[in-house]
PDB file of C-alpha atoms in Angstrom:
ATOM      1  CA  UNK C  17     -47.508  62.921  11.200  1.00  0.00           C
ATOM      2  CA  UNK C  18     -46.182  61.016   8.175  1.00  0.00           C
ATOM      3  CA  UNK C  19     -43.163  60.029   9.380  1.00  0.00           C
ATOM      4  CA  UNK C  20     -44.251  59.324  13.346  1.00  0.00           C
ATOM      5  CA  UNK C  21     -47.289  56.397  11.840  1.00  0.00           C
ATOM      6  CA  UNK C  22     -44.518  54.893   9.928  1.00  0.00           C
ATOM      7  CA  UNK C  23     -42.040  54.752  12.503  1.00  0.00           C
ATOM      8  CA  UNK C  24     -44.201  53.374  14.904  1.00  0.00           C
ATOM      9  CA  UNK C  25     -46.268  51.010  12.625  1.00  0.00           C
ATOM     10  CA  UNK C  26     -42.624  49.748  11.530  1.00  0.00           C
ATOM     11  CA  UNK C  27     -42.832  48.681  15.285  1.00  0.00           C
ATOM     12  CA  UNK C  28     -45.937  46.763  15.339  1.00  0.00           C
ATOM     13  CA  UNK C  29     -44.855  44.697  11.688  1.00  0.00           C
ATOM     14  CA  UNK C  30     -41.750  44.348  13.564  1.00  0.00           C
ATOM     15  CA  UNK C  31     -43.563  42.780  16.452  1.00  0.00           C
ATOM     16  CA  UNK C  32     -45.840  40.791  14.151  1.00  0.00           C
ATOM     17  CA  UNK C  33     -43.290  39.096  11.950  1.00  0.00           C
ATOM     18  CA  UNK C  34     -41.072  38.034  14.683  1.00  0.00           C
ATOM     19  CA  UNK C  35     -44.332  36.384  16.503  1.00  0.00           C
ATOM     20  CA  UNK C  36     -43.640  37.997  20.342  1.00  0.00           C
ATOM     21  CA  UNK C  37     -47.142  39.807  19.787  1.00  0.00           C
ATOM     22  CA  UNK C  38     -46.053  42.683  22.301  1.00  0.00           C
ATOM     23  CA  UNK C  39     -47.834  45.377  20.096  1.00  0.00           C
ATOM     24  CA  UNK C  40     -51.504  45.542  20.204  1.00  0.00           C
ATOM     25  CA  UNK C  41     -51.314  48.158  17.948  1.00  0.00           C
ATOM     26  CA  UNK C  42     -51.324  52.074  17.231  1.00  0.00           C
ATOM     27  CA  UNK C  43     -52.870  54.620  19.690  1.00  0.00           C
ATOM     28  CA  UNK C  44     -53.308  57.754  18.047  1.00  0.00           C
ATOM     29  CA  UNK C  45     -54.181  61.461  19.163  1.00  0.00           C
ATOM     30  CA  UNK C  46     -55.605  64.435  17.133  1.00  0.00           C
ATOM     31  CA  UNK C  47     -55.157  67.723  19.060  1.00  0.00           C
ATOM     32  CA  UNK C  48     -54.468  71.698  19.348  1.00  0.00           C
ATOM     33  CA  UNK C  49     -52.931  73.577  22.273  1.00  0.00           C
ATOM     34  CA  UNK C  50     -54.608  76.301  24.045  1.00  0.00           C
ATOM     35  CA  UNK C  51     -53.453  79.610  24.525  1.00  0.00           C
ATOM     36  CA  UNK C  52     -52.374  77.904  27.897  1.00  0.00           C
ATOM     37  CA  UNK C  53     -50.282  75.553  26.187  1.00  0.00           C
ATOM     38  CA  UNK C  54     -52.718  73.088  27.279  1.00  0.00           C
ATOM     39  CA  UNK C  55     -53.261  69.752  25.312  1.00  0.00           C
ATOM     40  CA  UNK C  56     -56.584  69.725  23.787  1.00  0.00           C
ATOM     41  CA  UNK C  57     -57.761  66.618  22.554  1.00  0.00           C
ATOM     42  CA  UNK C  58     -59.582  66.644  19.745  1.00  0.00           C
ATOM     43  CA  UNK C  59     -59.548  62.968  18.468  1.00  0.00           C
ATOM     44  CA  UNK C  60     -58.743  59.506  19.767  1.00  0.00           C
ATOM     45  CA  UNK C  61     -58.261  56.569  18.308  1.00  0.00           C
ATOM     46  CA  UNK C  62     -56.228  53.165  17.242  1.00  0.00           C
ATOM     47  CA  UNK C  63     -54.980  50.703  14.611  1.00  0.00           C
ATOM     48  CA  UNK C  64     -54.781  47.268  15.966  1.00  0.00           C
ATOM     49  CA  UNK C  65     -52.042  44.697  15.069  1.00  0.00           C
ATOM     50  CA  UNK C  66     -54.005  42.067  14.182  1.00  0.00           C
ATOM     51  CA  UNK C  67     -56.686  42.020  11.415  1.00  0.00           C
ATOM     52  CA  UNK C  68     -60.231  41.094  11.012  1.00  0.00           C
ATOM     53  CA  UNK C  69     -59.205  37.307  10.292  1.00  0.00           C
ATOM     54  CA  UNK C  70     -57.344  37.017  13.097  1.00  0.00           C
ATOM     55  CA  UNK C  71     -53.655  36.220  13.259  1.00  0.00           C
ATOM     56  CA  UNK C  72     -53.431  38.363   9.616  1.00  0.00           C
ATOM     57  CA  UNK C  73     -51.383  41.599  10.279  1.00  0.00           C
ATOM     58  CA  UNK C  74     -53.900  44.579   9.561  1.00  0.00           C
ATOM     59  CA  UNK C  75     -54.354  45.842   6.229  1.00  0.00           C
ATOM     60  CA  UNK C  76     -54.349  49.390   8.509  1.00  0.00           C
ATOM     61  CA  UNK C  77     -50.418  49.274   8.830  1.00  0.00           C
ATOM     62  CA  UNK C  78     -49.084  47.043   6.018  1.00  0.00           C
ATOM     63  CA  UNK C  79     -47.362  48.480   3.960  1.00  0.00           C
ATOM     64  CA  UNK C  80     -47.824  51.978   4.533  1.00  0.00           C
ATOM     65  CA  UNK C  81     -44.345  53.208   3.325  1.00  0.00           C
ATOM     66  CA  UNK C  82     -45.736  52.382  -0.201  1.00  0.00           C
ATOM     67  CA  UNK C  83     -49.742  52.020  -0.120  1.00  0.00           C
ATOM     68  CA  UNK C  84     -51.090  55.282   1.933  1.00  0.00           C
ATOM     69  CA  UNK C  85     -54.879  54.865   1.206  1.00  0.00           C
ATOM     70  CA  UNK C  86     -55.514  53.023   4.679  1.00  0.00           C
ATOM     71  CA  UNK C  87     -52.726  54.520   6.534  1.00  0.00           C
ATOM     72  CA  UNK C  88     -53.270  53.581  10.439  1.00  0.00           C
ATOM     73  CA  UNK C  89     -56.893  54.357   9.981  1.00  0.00           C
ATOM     74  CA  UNK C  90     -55.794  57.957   8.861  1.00  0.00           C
ATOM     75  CA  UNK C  91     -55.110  57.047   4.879  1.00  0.00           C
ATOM     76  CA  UNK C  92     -56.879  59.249   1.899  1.00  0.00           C
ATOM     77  CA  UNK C  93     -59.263  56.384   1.088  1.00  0.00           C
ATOM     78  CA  UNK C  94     -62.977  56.563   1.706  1.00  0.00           C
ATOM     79  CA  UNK C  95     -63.824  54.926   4.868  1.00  0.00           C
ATOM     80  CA  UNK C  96     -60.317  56.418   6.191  1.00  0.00           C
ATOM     81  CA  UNK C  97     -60.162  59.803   8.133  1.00  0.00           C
ATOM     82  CA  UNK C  98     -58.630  61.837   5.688  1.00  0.00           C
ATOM     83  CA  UNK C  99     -60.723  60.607   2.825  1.00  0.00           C
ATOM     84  CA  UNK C 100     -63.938  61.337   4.535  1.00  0.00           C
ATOM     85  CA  UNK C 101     -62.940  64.435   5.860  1.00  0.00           C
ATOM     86  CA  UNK C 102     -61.705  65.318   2.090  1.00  0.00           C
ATOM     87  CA  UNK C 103     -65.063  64.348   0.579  1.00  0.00           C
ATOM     88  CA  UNK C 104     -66.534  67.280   3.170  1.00  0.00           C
ATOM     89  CA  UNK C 105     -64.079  69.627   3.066  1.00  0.00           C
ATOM     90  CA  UNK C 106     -62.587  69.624  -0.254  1.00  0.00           C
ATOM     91  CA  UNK C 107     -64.215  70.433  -3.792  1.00  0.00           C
ATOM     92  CA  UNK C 108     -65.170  67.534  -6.178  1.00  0.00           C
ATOM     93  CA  UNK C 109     -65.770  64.441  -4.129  1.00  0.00           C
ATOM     94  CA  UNK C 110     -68.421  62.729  -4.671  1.00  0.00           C
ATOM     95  CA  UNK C 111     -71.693  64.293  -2.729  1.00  0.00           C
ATOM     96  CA  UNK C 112     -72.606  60.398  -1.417  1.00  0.00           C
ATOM     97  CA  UNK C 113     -69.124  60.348   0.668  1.00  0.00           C
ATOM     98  CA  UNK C 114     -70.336  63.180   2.976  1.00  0.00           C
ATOM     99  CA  UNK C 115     -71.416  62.226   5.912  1.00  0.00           C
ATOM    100  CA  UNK C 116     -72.472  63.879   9.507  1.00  0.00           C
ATOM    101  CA  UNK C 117     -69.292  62.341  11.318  1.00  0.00           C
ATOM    102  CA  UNK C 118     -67.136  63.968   8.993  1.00  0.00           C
ATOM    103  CA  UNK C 119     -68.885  66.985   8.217  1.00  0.00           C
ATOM    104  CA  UNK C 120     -68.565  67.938  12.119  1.00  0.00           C
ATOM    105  CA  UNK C 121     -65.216  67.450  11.910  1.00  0.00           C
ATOM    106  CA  UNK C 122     -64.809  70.050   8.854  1.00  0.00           C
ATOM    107  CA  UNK C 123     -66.891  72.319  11.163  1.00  0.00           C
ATOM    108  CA  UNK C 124     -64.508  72.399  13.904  1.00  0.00           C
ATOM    109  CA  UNK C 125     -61.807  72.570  12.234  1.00  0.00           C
ATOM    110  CA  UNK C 126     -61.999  74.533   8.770  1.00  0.00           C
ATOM    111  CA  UNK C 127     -63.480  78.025   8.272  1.00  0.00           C
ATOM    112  CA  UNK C 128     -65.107  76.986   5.303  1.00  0.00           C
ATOM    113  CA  UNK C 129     -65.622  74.373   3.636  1.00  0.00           C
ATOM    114  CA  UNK C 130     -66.013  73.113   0.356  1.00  0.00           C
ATOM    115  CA  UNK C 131     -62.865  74.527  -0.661  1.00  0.00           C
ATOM    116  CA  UNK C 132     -59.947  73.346  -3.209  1.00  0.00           C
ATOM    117  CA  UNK C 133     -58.010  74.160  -0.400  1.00  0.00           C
ATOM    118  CA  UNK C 134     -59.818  74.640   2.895  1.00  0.00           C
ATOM    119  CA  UNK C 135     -57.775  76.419   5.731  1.00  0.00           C
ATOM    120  CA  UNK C 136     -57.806  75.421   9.085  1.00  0.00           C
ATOM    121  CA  UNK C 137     -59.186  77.004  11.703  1.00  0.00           C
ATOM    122  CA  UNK C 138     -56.513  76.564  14.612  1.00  0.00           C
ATOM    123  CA  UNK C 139     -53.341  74.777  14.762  1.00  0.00           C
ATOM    124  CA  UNK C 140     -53.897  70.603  14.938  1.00  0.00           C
ATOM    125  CA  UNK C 141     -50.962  68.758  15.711  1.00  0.00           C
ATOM    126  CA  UNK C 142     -50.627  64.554  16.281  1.00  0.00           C
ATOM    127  CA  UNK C 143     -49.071  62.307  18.119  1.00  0.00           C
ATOM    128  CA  UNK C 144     -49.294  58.406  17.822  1.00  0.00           C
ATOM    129  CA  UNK C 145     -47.792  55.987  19.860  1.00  0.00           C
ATOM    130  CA  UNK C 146     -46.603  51.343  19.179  1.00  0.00           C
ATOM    131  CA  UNK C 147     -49.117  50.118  22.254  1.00  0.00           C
ATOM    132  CA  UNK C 148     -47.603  47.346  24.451  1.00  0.00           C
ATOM    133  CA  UNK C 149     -50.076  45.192  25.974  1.00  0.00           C
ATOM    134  CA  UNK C 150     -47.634  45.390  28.776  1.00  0.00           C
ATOM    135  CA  UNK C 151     -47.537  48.774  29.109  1.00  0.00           C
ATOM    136  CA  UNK C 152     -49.793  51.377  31.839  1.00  0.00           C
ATOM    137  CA  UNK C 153     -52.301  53.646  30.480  1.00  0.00           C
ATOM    138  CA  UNK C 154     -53.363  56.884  31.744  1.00  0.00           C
ATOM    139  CA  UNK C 155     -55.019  54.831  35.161  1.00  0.00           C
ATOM    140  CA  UNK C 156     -52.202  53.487  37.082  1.00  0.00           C
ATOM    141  CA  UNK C 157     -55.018  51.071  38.794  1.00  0.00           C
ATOM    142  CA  UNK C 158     -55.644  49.365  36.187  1.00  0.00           C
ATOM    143  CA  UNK C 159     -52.123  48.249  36.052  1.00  0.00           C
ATOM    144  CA  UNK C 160     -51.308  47.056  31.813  1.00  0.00           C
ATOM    145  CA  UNK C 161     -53.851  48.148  29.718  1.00  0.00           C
ATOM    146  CA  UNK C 162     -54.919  46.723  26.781  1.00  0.00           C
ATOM    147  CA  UNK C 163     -54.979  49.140  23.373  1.00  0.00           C
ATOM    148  CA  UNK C 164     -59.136  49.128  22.927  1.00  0.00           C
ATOM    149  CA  UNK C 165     -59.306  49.526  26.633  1.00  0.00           C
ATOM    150  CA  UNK C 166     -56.852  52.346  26.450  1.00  0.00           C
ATOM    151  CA  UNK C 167     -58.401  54.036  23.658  1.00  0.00           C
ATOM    152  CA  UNK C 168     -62.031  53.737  25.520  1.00  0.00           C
ATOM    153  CA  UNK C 169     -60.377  54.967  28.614  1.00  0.00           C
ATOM    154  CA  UNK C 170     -59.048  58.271  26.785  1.00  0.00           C
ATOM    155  CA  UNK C 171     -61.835  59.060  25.417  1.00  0.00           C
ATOM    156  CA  UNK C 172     -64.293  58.729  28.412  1.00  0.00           C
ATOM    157  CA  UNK C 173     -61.407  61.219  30.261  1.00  0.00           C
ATOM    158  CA  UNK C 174     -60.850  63.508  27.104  1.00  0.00           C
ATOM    159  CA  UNK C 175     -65.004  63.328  27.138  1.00  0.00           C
ATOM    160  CA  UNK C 176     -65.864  64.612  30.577  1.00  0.00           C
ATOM    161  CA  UNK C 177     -62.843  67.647  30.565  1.00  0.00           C
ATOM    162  CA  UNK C 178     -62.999  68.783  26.758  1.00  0.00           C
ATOM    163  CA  UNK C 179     -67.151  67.958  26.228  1.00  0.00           C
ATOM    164  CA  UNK C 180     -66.911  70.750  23.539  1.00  0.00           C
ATOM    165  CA  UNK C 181     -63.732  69.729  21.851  1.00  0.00           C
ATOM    166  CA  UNK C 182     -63.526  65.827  21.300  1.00  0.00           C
ATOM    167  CA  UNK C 183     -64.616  64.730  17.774  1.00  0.00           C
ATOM    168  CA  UNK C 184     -65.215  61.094  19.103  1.00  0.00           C
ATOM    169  CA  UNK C 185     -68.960  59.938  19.102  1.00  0.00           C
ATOM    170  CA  UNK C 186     -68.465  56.018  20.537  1.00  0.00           C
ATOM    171  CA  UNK C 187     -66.957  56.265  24.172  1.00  0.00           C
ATOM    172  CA  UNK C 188     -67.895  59.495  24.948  1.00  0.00           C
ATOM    173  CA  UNK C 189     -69.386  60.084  28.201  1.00  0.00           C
ATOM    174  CA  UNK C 190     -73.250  60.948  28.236  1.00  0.00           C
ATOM    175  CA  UNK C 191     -74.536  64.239  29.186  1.00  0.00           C
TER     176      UNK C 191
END
């Protein structure tokens, strides 16, 4: 996982120093493979490019070979997926970090949890992916996709044929 975010963040600062702007930005996928060797997603999501004050690169994939804590959105910080999934599933974090999102995650995929070191339930692999704007998503209608149109997209799919697996709470279809 380490070393795919890096190489393909390395692609978006790439993009954003030399100006082109061809990169929106990081499309990510948690998942596990059924017995099947089907793909089952079980968490979608992206780092953009560009940062809140537009034009800024994102403090999401700056600098990640040296500063982790942010880490494409995945980074050990609070407010970052492995941080809040650490202050669920591993002992001494502070009890305020918990929260609901994080605590279902640690449900699905630990077998229990507070633990020093909590074991996982099933196999979870990742794959991430540099995002051209250019580039066709998963709905060859559409034609080029844009990356928060993408992620939506992926998650309204992964929503309706994996209802019981998908972690994601925003895009998710309704039942």
């Amino acid at each position: 996982m380490e070393t795919l975010v890096l190489a393909e963040s390395d692609i978006l600062i790439d993009d954003w120093k030399s100006g082109r702007g061809e990169y929106d930005g990081l499309i990510y996928l948690m998942y596990t493979i059924s017995n099947h060797d089907d793909v089952i997603p079980l968490y979608i999501g992206k780092a953009e490019s560009i940062g809140k004050n537009g034009g800024n690169l994102s403090a999401n994939i700056a600098n990640l070979h040296r500063d982790k804590s942010k880490f494409a959105r995945w980074g050990d910080g609070y407010a970052y997926h492995i941080g809040d999934l650490s202050a669920v599933a591993v002992l001494d974090h502070p009890r305020e970090k918990v929260t609901s999102k994080y605590t279902n995650w640690a449900s699905r995929l630990f077998e229990e949890f507070p633990r020093q070191y909590p074991k996982l339930k099933i196999p979870v692999h990742f794959w991430a992916k540099a995002w051209r704007s250019s580039e066709v998503g998963i709905w060859n209608n559409f034609g080029p996709t844009r990356l928060t149109f993408l992620e939506y997209l992926m998650i309204g799919v992964a929503s309706s044929a994996y209802p019981e697996s998908l972690l994601n709470r925003e895009g998710q279809n309704r039942s």
